[in-house]
């Protein structure tokens, strides 16, 4: 990790050609996507559908089933339909923070531009799945419930979800990096190592929270959770 005192990896410019800039955020984001794609291609090769499974395949299936079950527990029926999106969000954020074990790596989740992009993905996914589940007319109608007066407030609520997700993830990731940088200056050995371990744990928790919140927003908009269904019946 680069322990320079900066607010965001957007400020670290690697290459510049005119007005076109390549900063650390872009570089690490594409590196992370390459790692995920190559890793997925590598570990899913020669997978067995029956017979004796290899240990790595069993571990992969445990992770997959765990994510699927979590989506179902939040309230979404047929979690397989949402597994690709929610699972990718979790793996991206989790891997981004796990790679901080390499000293020269700074996670793109420590940048507000990256966290905003992730939040915007959720912002787009919520109406996409809701319209797919309920239909366009039924989804638009929810903004005027229980009456038309609530229309602007419901719209603001949808926008605030996006802002809250972006700021929450950015704040938690950036604060960990800043504290670690300060401790490295004051005590260059023991405390930074402990904070790095704590940062890995925090990163996994943030990946879980972000994915769960995204699932909750989708479930609420789609009206597929058990609670929403019982409320509608009542």
PDB file of C-alpha atoms in Angstrom:
ATOM      1  CA  UNK A   1       0.000   0.000   0.000  1.00  0.00           C
ATOM      2  CA  UNK A   2       1.273   3.482  -0.779  1.00  0.00           C
ATOM      3  CA  UNK A   3       1.245   5.329   2.528  1.00  0.00           C
ATOM      4  CA  UNK A   4       1.278   8.861   1.206  1.00  0.00           C
ATOM      5  CA  UNK A   5      -1.125  11.252   2.844  1.00  0.00           C
ATOM      6  CA  UNK A   6      -3.842  11.756   0.298  1.00  0.00           C
ATOM      7  CA  UNK A   7      -7.614  11.738   0.460  1.00  0.00           C
ATOM      8  CA  UNK A   8      -8.178   9.541  -2.554  1.00  0.00           C
ATOM      9  CA  UNK A   9      -6.266   7.377  -5.011  1.00  0.00           C
ATOM     10  CA  UNK A  10      -7.770   9.616  -7.718  1.00  0.00           C
ATOM     11  CA  UNK A  11      -5.089  12.151  -6.803  1.00  0.00           C
ATOM     12  CA  UNK A  12      -2.218   9.798  -7.713  1.00  0.00           C
ATOM     13  CA  UNK A  13      -1.563  10.182 -11.453  1.00  0.00           C
ATOM     14  CA  UNK A  14       0.420   7.393 -13.106  1.00  0.00           C
ATOM     15  CA  UNK A  15       0.305   8.589 -16.708  1.00  0.00           C
ATOM     16  CA  UNK A  16      -0.988  11.703 -18.404  1.00  0.00           C
ATOM     17  CA  UNK A  17      -1.413  12.543 -22.060  1.00  0.00           C
ATOM     18  CA  UNK A  18      -2.929  15.988 -22.512  1.00  0.00           C
ATOM     19  CA  UNK A  19      -6.192  16.009 -20.607  1.00  0.00           C
ATOM     20  CA  UNK A  20      -6.330  12.213 -20.436  1.00  0.00           C
ATOM     21  CA  UNK A  21      -5.109  10.913 -17.081  1.00  0.00           C
ATOM     22  CA  UNK A  22      -4.503   7.425 -15.765  1.00  0.00           C
ATOM     23  CA  UNK A  23      -4.721   7.466 -11.992  1.00  0.00           C
ATOM     24  CA  UNK A  24      -4.261   4.723  -9.417  1.00  0.00           C
ATOM     25  CA  UNK A  25      -8.017   4.220  -9.049  1.00  0.00           C
ATOM     26  CA  UNK A  26      -8.490   3.342 -12.723  1.00  0.00           C
ATOM     27  CA  UNK A  27      -5.374   1.147 -12.792  1.00  0.00           C
ATOM     28  CA  UNK A  28      -6.277  -0.841  -9.676  1.00  0.00           C
ATOM     29  CA  UNK A  29      -9.917  -1.194 -10.761  1.00  0.00           C
ATOM     30  CA  UNK A  30      -8.962  -2.730 -14.100  1.00  0.00           C
ATOM     31  CA  UNK A  31      -6.312  -4.859 -12.400  1.00  0.00           C
ATOM     32  CA  UNK A  32      -8.933  -6.112  -9.969  1.00  0.00           C
ATOM     33  CA  UNK A  33     -11.389  -6.920 -12.768  1.00  0.00           C
ATOM     34  CA  UNK A  34      -8.631  -8.785 -14.605  1.00  0.00           C
ATOM     35  CA  UNK A  35      -7.861 -10.795 -11.464  1.00  0.00           C
ATOM     36  CA  UNK A  36     -11.527 -11.657 -10.969  1.00  0.00           C
ATOM     37  CA  UNK A  37     -12.107 -12.667 -14.593  1.00  0.00           C
ATOM     38  CA  UNK A  38      -8.881 -14.677 -14.849  1.00  0.00           C
ATOM     39  CA  UNK A  39      -9.498 -16.258 -11.454  1.00  0.00           C
ATOM     40  CA  UNK A  40     -13.066 -17.215 -12.360  1.00  0.00           C
ATOM     41  CA  UNK A  41     -11.877 -18.698 -15.650  1.00  0.00           C
ATOM     42  CA  UNK A  42      -9.118 -20.645 -13.926  1.00  0.00           C
ATOM     43  CA  UNK A  43     -11.046 -22.098 -10.978  1.00  0.00           C
ATOM     44  CA  UNK A  44     -14.112 -23.062 -13.026  1.00  0.00           C
ATOM     45  CA  UNK A  45     -12.197 -25.044 -15.608  1.00  0.00           C
ATOM     46  CA  UNK A  46     -12.713 -28.825 -15.611  1.00  0.00           C
ATOM     47  CA  UNK A  47     -15.520 -28.676 -13.068  1.00  0.00           C
ATOM     48  CA  UNK A  48     -17.283 -31.994 -12.471  1.00  0.00           C
ATOM     49  CA  UNK A  49     -21.072 -32.229 -12.522  1.00  0.00           C
ATOM     50  CA  UNK A  50     -21.073 -35.625 -10.838  1.00  0.00           C
ATOM     51  CA  UNK A  51     -18.703 -38.131  -9.300  1.00  0.00           C
ATOM     52  CA  UNK A  52     -15.839 -37.164  -7.026  1.00  0.00           C
ATOM     53  CA  UNK A  53     -15.375 -33.420  -6.605  1.00  0.00           C
ATOM     54  CA  UNK A  54     -12.092 -31.683  -5.959  1.00  0.00           C
ATOM     55  CA  UNK A  55     -11.659 -29.710  -2.747  1.00  0.00           C
ATOM     56  CA  UNK A  56     -11.446 -26.365  -4.517  1.00  0.00           C
ATOM     57  CA  UNK A  57     -14.746 -27.055  -6.264  1.00  0.00           C
ATOM     58  CA  UNK A  58     -16.361 -27.869  -2.932  1.00  0.00           C
ATOM     59  CA  UNK A  59     -15.073 -24.592  -1.470  1.00  0.00           C
ATOM     60  CA  UNK A  60     -16.340 -22.667  -4.478  1.00  0.00           C
ATOM     61  CA  UNK A  61     -19.778 -24.232  -4.158  1.00  0.00           C
ATOM     62  CA  UNK A  62     -19.875 -23.422  -0.438  1.00  0.00           C
ATOM     63  CA  UNK A  63     -19.217 -19.750  -1.203  1.00  0.00           C
ATOM     64  CA  UNK A  64     -21.804 -19.753  -3.979  1.00  0.00           C
ATOM     65  CA  UNK A  65     -24.459 -21.456  -1.862  1.00  0.00           C
ATOM     66  CA  UNK A  66     -23.700 -19.107   1.031  1.00  0.00           C
ATOM     67  CA  UNK A  67     -24.275 -16.019  -1.125  1.00  0.00           C
ATOM     68  CA  UNK A  68     -27.433 -17.527  -2.630  1.00  0.00           C
ATOM     69  CA  UNK A  69     -28.851 -18.424   0.785  1.00  0.00           C
ATOM     70  CA  UNK A  70     -28.100 -14.935   2.085  1.00  0.00           C
ATOM     71  CA  UNK A  71     -29.989 -13.380  -0.814  1.00  0.00           C
ATOM     72  CA  UNK A  72     -32.935 -15.650  -0.047  1.00  0.00           C
ATOM     73  CA  UNK A  73     -32.850 -14.825   3.667  1.00  0.00           C
ATOM     74  CA  UNK A  74     -33.022 -11.099   2.917  1.00  0.00           C
ATOM     75  CA  UNK A  75     -36.344 -11.725   1.203  1.00  0.00           C
ATOM     76  CA  UNK A  76     -35.835 -12.238  -2.523  1.00  0.00           C
ATOM     77  CA  UNK A  77     -37.535 -15.252  -4.003  1.00  0.00           C
ATOM     78  CA  UNK A  78     -35.636 -17.191  -6.654  1.00  0.00           C
ATOM     79  CA  UNK A  79     -32.240 -15.857  -5.467  1.00  0.00           C
ATOM     80  CA  UNK A  80     -30.535 -17.401  -8.502  1.00  0.00           C
ATOM     81  CA  UNK A  81     -31.920 -14.524 -10.575  1.00  0.00           C
ATOM     82  CA  UNK A  82     -29.985 -12.008  -8.482  1.00  0.00           C
ATOM     83  CA  UNK A  83     -26.899 -14.100  -7.753  1.00  0.00           C
ATOM     84  CA  UNK A  84     -24.847 -12.733 -10.646  1.00  0.00           C
ATOM     85  CA  UNK A  85     -25.300  -9.087  -9.676  1.00  0.00           C
ATOM     86  CA  UNK A  86     -25.199  -9.281  -5.870  1.00  0.00           C
ATOM     87  CA  UNK A  87     -22.490 -11.949  -5.872  1.00  0.00           C
ATOM     88  CA  UNK A  88     -20.292  -9.889  -8.176  1.00  0.00           C
ATOM     89  CA  UNK A  89     -20.698  -6.821  -5.948  1.00  0.00           C
ATOM     90  CA  UNK A  90     -19.620  -8.826  -2.914  1.00  0.00           C
ATOM     91  CA  UNK A  91     -16.662 -10.485  -4.634  1.00  0.00           C
ATOM     92  CA  UNK A  92     -15.457  -7.194  -6.134  1.00  0.00           C
ATOM     93  CA  UNK A  93     -15.451  -5.312  -2.816  1.00  0.00           C
ATOM     94  CA  UNK A  94     -14.141  -8.276  -0.813  1.00  0.00           C
ATOM     95  CA  UNK A  95     -11.304  -9.003  -3.249  1.00  0.00           C
ATOM     96  CA  UNK A  96     -10.439  -5.307  -3.483  1.00  0.00           C
ATOM     97  CA  UNK A  97      -9.796  -5.279   0.250  1.00  0.00           C
ATOM     98  CA  UNK A  98      -8.141  -8.686   0.485  1.00  0.00           C
ATOM     99  CA  UNK A  99      -5.512  -7.592  -2.035  1.00  0.00           C
ATOM    100  CA  UNK A 100      -4.338  -4.929   0.407  1.00  0.00           C
ATOM    101  CA  UNK A 101      -1.995  -7.591   1.800  1.00  0.00           C
ATOM    102  CA  UNK A 102       0.297  -6.508  -1.040  1.00  0.00           C
ATOM    103  CA  UNK A 103       2.212  -3.409   0.142  1.00  0.00           C
ATOM    104  CA  UNK A 104       2.026  -1.501  -3.170  1.00  0.00           C
ATOM    105  CA  UNK A 105      -1.706  -2.026  -3.670  1.00  0.00           C
ATOM    106  CA  UNK A 106      -4.385   0.508  -2.762  1.00  0.00           C
ATOM    107  CA  UNK A 107      -8.004  -0.664  -3.066  1.00  0.00           C
ATOM    108  CA  UNK A 108     -10.184   1.270  -5.527  1.00  0.00           C
ATOM    109  CA  UNK A 109     -12.941   1.172  -2.895  1.00  0.00           C
ATOM    110  CA  UNK A 110     -10.971   3.878  -1.083  1.00  0.00           C
ATOM    111  CA  UNK A 111     -11.960   6.286  -3.858  1.00  0.00           C
ATOM    112  CA  UNK A 112     -15.262   8.149  -3.879  1.00  0.00           C
ATOM    113  CA  UNK A 113     -15.481   7.734  -7.672  1.00  0.00           C
ATOM    114  CA  UNK A 114     -15.404   3.925  -7.347  1.00  0.00           C
ATOM    115  CA  UNK A 115     -17.884   3.765  -4.484  1.00  0.00           C
ATOM    116  CA  UNK A 116     -20.182   6.141  -6.369  1.00  0.00           C
ATOM    117  CA  UNK A 117     -19.981   3.903  -9.434  1.00  0.00           C
ATOM    118  CA  UNK A 118     -20.888   0.858  -7.315  1.00  0.00           C
ATOM    119  CA  UNK A 119     -23.801   2.741  -5.763  1.00  0.00           C
ATOM    120  CA  UNK A 120     -24.992   3.811  -9.220  1.00  0.00           C
ATOM    121  CA  UNK A 121     -24.991   0.166 -10.276  1.00  0.00           C
ATOM    122  CA  UNK A 122     -27.367  -0.545  -7.410  1.00  0.00           C
ATOM    123  CA  UNK A 123     -29.405   2.537  -8.363  1.00  0.00           C
ATOM    124  CA  UNK A 124     -29.878   1.112 -11.873  1.00  0.00           C
ATOM    125  CA  UNK A 125     -30.375  -2.473 -10.701  1.00  0.00           C
ATOM    126  CA  UNK A 126     -33.208  -1.599  -8.300  1.00  0.00           C
ATOM    127  CA  UNK A 127     -35.685  -0.344 -10.959  1.00  0.00           C
ATOM    128  CA  UNK A 128     -34.415  -2.931 -13.461  1.00  0.00           C
ATOM    129  CA  UNK A 129     -35.317  -5.893 -11.255  1.00  0.00           C
ATOM    130  CA  UNK A 130     -38.438  -4.169  -9.938  1.00  0.00           C
ATOM    131  CA  UNK A 131     -39.795  -3.517 -13.437  1.00  0.00           C
ATOM    132  CA  UNK A 132     -38.870  -7.048 -14.472  1.00  0.00           C
ATOM    133  CA  UNK A 133     -40.734  -8.452 -11.476  1.00  0.00           C
ATOM    134  CA  UNK A 134     -43.746  -6.128 -11.194  1.00  0.00           C
ATOM    135  CA  UNK A 135     -44.011  -4.409 -14.569  1.00  0.00           C
ATOM    136  CA  UNK A 136     -43.301  -0.792 -15.474  1.00  0.00           C
ATOM    137  CA  UNK A 137     -46.713   0.625 -14.558  1.00  0.00           C
ATOM    138  CA  UNK A 138     -46.827  -1.100 -11.160  1.00  0.00           C
ATOM    139  CA  UNK A 139     -43.314   0.082 -10.303  1.00  0.00           C
ATOM    140  CA  UNK A 140     -44.002   3.722 -11.221  1.00  0.00           C
ATOM    141  CA  UNK A 141     -47.220   3.562  -9.210  1.00  0.00           C
ATOM    142  CA  UNK A 142     -45.258   2.809  -6.024  1.00  0.00           C
ATOM    143  CA  UNK A 143     -43.786   6.315  -6.077  1.00  0.00           C
ATOM    144  CA  UNK A 144     -47.265   7.780  -5.550  1.00  0.00           C
ATOM    145  CA  UNK A 145     -48.142   5.524  -2.610  1.00  0.00           C
ATOM    146  CA  UNK A 146     -50.001   5.989  -0.355  1.00  0.00           C
ATOM    147  CA  UNK A 147     -50.991   9.174  -2.219  1.00  0.00           C
ATOM    148  CA  UNK A 148     -49.631  11.587  -4.825  1.00  0.00           C
ATOM    149  CA  UNK A 149     -48.280  13.930  -2.137  1.00  0.00           C
ATOM    150  CA  UNK A 150     -45.576  11.374  -1.375  1.00  0.00           C
ATOM    151  CA  UNK A 151     -44.210  11.408  -4.945  1.00  0.00           C
ATOM    152  CA  UNK A 152     -41.304  13.855  -4.390  1.00  0.00           C
ATOM    153  CA  UNK A 153     -40.412  12.258  -1.051  1.00  0.00           C
ATOM    154  CA  UNK A 154     -40.276   8.771  -2.557  1.00  0.00           C
ATOM    155  CA  UNK A 155     -38.049  10.039  -5.374  1.00  0.00           C
ATOM    156  CA  UNK A 156     -35.716  11.700  -2.865  1.00  0.00           C
ATOM    157  CA  UNK A 157     -35.657   8.460  -0.898  1.00  0.00           C
ATOM    158  CA  UNK A 158     -34.475   6.513  -3.941  1.00  0.00           C
ATOM    159  CA  UNK A 159     -31.716   9.042  -4.598  1.00  0.00           C
ATOM    160  CA  UNK A 160     -30.643   9.062  -0.967  1.00  0.00           C
ATOM    161  CA  UNK A 161     -30.084   5.306  -1.111  1.00  0.00           C
ATOM    162  CA  UNK A 162     -27.450   5.819  -3.778  1.00  0.00           C
ATOM    163  CA  UNK A 163     -25.727   8.624  -1.878  1.00  0.00           C
ATOM    164  CA  UNK A 164     -25.774   6.685   1.393  1.00  0.00           C
ATOM    165  CA  UNK A 165     -24.229   3.575  -0.173  1.00  0.00           C
ATOM    166  CA  UNK A 166     -21.438   5.555  -1.833  1.00  0.00           C
ATOM    167  CA  UNK A 167     -20.531   7.664   1.205  1.00  0.00           C
ATOM    168  CA  UNK A 168     -20.774   4.739   3.640  1.00  0.00           C
ATOM    169  CA  UNK A 169     -18.389   2.496   1.718  1.00  0.00           C
ATOM    170  CA  UNK A 170     -15.983   5.323   0.889  1.00  0.00           C
ATOM    171  CA  UNK A 171     -15.895   6.599   4.461  1.00  0.00           C
ATOM    172  CA  UNK A 172     -15.150   3.225   5.991  1.00  0.00           C
ATOM    173  CA  UNK A 173     -12.488   2.288   3.453  1.00  0.00           C
ATOM    174  CA  UNK A 174     -10.764   5.688   3.464  1.00  0.00           C
ATOM    175  CA  UNK A 175     -10.723   5.976   7.248  1.00  0.00           C
ATOM    176  CA  UNK A 176      -8.937   2.646   7.563  1.00  0.00           C
ATOM    177  CA  UNK A 177      -6.270   3.678   5.051  1.00  0.00           C
ATOM    178  CA  UNK A 178      -5.739   7.066   6.690  1.00  0.00           C
ATOM    179  CA  UNK A 179      -5.386   5.588  10.179  1.00  0.00           C
ATOM    180  CA  UNK A 180      -2.928   3.009   8.871  1.00  0.00           C
ATOM    181  CA  UNK A 181      -0.866   5.725   7.172  1.00  0.00           C
ATOM    182  CA  UNK A 182      -0.709   7.774  10.380  1.00  0.00           C
ATOM    183  CA  UNK A 183       0.281   4.765  12.470  1.00  0.00           C
ATOM    184  CA  UNK A 184       3.014   3.885   9.985  1.00  0.00           C
ATOM    185  CA  UNK A 185       4.570   7.312  10.556  1.00  0.00           C
ATOM    186  CA  UNK A 186       4.296   7.130  14.349  1.00  0.00           C
ATOM    187  CA  UNK A 187       5.021   3.426  14.929  1.00  0.00           C
ATOM    188  CA  UNK A 188       6.345   1.832  11.745  1.00  0.00           C
ATOM    189  CA  UNK A 189       6.104  -1.860  12.715  1.00  0.00           C
ATOM    190  CA  UNK A 190       3.652  -3.515  15.106  1.00  0.00           C
ATOM    191  CA  UNK A 191       0.573  -1.283  15.029  1.00  0.00           C
ATOM    192  CA  UNK A 192       0.370  -0.971  11.210  1.00  0.00           C
ATOM    193  CA  UNK A 193       0.456  -4.775  10.937  1.00  0.00           C
ATOM    194  CA  UNK A 194      -2.381  -5.123  13.422  1.00  0.00           C
ATOM    195  CA  UNK A 195      -4.360  -2.384  11.684  1.00  0.00           C
ATOM    196  CA  UNK A 196      -3.799  -4.092   8.346  1.00  0.00           C
ATOM    197  CA  UNK A 197      -5.312  -7.310   9.706  1.00  0.00           C
ATOM    198  CA  UNK A 198      -8.200  -5.332  11.178  1.00  0.00           C
ATOM    199  CA  UNK A 199      -8.601  -3.568   7.823  1.00  0.00           C
ATOM    200  CA  UNK A 200      -9.006  -6.908   6.052  1.00  0.00           C
ATOM    201  CA  UNK A 201     -11.758  -7.884   8.485  1.00  0.00           C
ATOM    202  CA  UNK A 202     -13.444  -4.495   8.069  1.00  0.00           C
ATOM    203  CA  UNK A 203     -13.256  -4.813   4.286  1.00  0.00           C
ATOM    204  CA  UNK A 204     -15.031  -8.171   4.356  1.00  0.00           C
ATOM    205  CA  UNK A 205     -17.717  -6.761   6.643  1.00  0.00           C
ATOM    206  CA  UNK A 206     -18.217  -3.774   4.327  1.00  0.00           C
ATOM    207  CA  UNK A 207     -18.495  -6.081   1.312  1.00  0.00           C
ATOM    208  CA  UNK A 208     -21.173  -8.056   3.150  1.00  0.00           C
ATOM    209  CA  UNK A 209     -23.079  -4.952   4.291  1.00  0.00           C
ATOM    210  CA  UNK A 210     -22.994  -3.336   0.849  1.00  0.00           C
ATOM    211  CA  UNK A 211     -24.285  -6.509  -0.833  1.00  0.00           C
ATOM    212  CA  UNK A 212     -27.021  -7.019   1.761  1.00  0.00           C
ATOM    213  CA  UNK A 213     -28.199  -3.405   1.471  1.00  0.00           C
ATOM    214  CA  UNK A 214     -28.289  -3.716  -2.318  1.00  0.00           C
ATOM    215  CA  UNK A 215     -30.392  -6.874  -1.927  1.00  0.00           C
ATOM    216  CA  UNK A 216     -32.739  -5.160   0.538  1.00  0.00           C
ATOM    217  CA  UNK A 217     -33.318  -2.235  -1.847  1.00  0.00           C
ATOM    218  CA  UNK A 218     -34.033  -4.613  -4.732  1.00  0.00           C
ATOM    219  CA  UNK A 219     -36.409  -6.669  -2.578  1.00  0.00           C
ATOM    220  CA  UNK A 220     -38.252  -3.573  -1.401  1.00  0.00           C
ATOM    221  CA  UNK A 221     -38.665  -2.207  -4.930  1.00  0.00           C
ATOM    222  CA  UNK A 222     -39.610  -5.575  -6.392  1.00  0.00           C
ATOM    223  CA  UNK A 223     -42.111  -6.349  -3.649  1.00  0.00           C
ATOM    224  CA  UNK A 224     -40.889  -9.941  -3.520  1.00  0.00           C
ATOM    225  CA  UNK A 225     -39.997 -10.196   0.133  1.00  0.00           C
ATOM    226  CA  UNK A 226     -42.264 -12.161   2.439  1.00  0.00           C
ATOM    227  CA  UNK A 227     -42.931  -9.088   4.577  1.00  0.00           C
ATOM    228  CA  UNK A 228     -44.007  -6.999   1.620  1.00  0.00           C
ATOM    229  CA  UNK A 229     -46.210  -9.794   0.292  1.00  0.00           C
ATOM    230  CA  UNK A 230     -47.948 -10.243   3.666  1.00  0.00           C
ATOM    231  CA  UNK A 231     -48.457  -6.487   3.908  1.00  0.00           C
ATOM    232  CA  UNK A 232     -49.996  -6.397   0.453  1.00  0.00           C
ATOM    233  CA  UNK A 233     -52.344  -9.261   1.338  1.00  0.00           C
ATOM    234  CA  UNK A 234     -53.370  -7.522   4.547  1.00  0.00           C
TER     235      UNK A 234
END
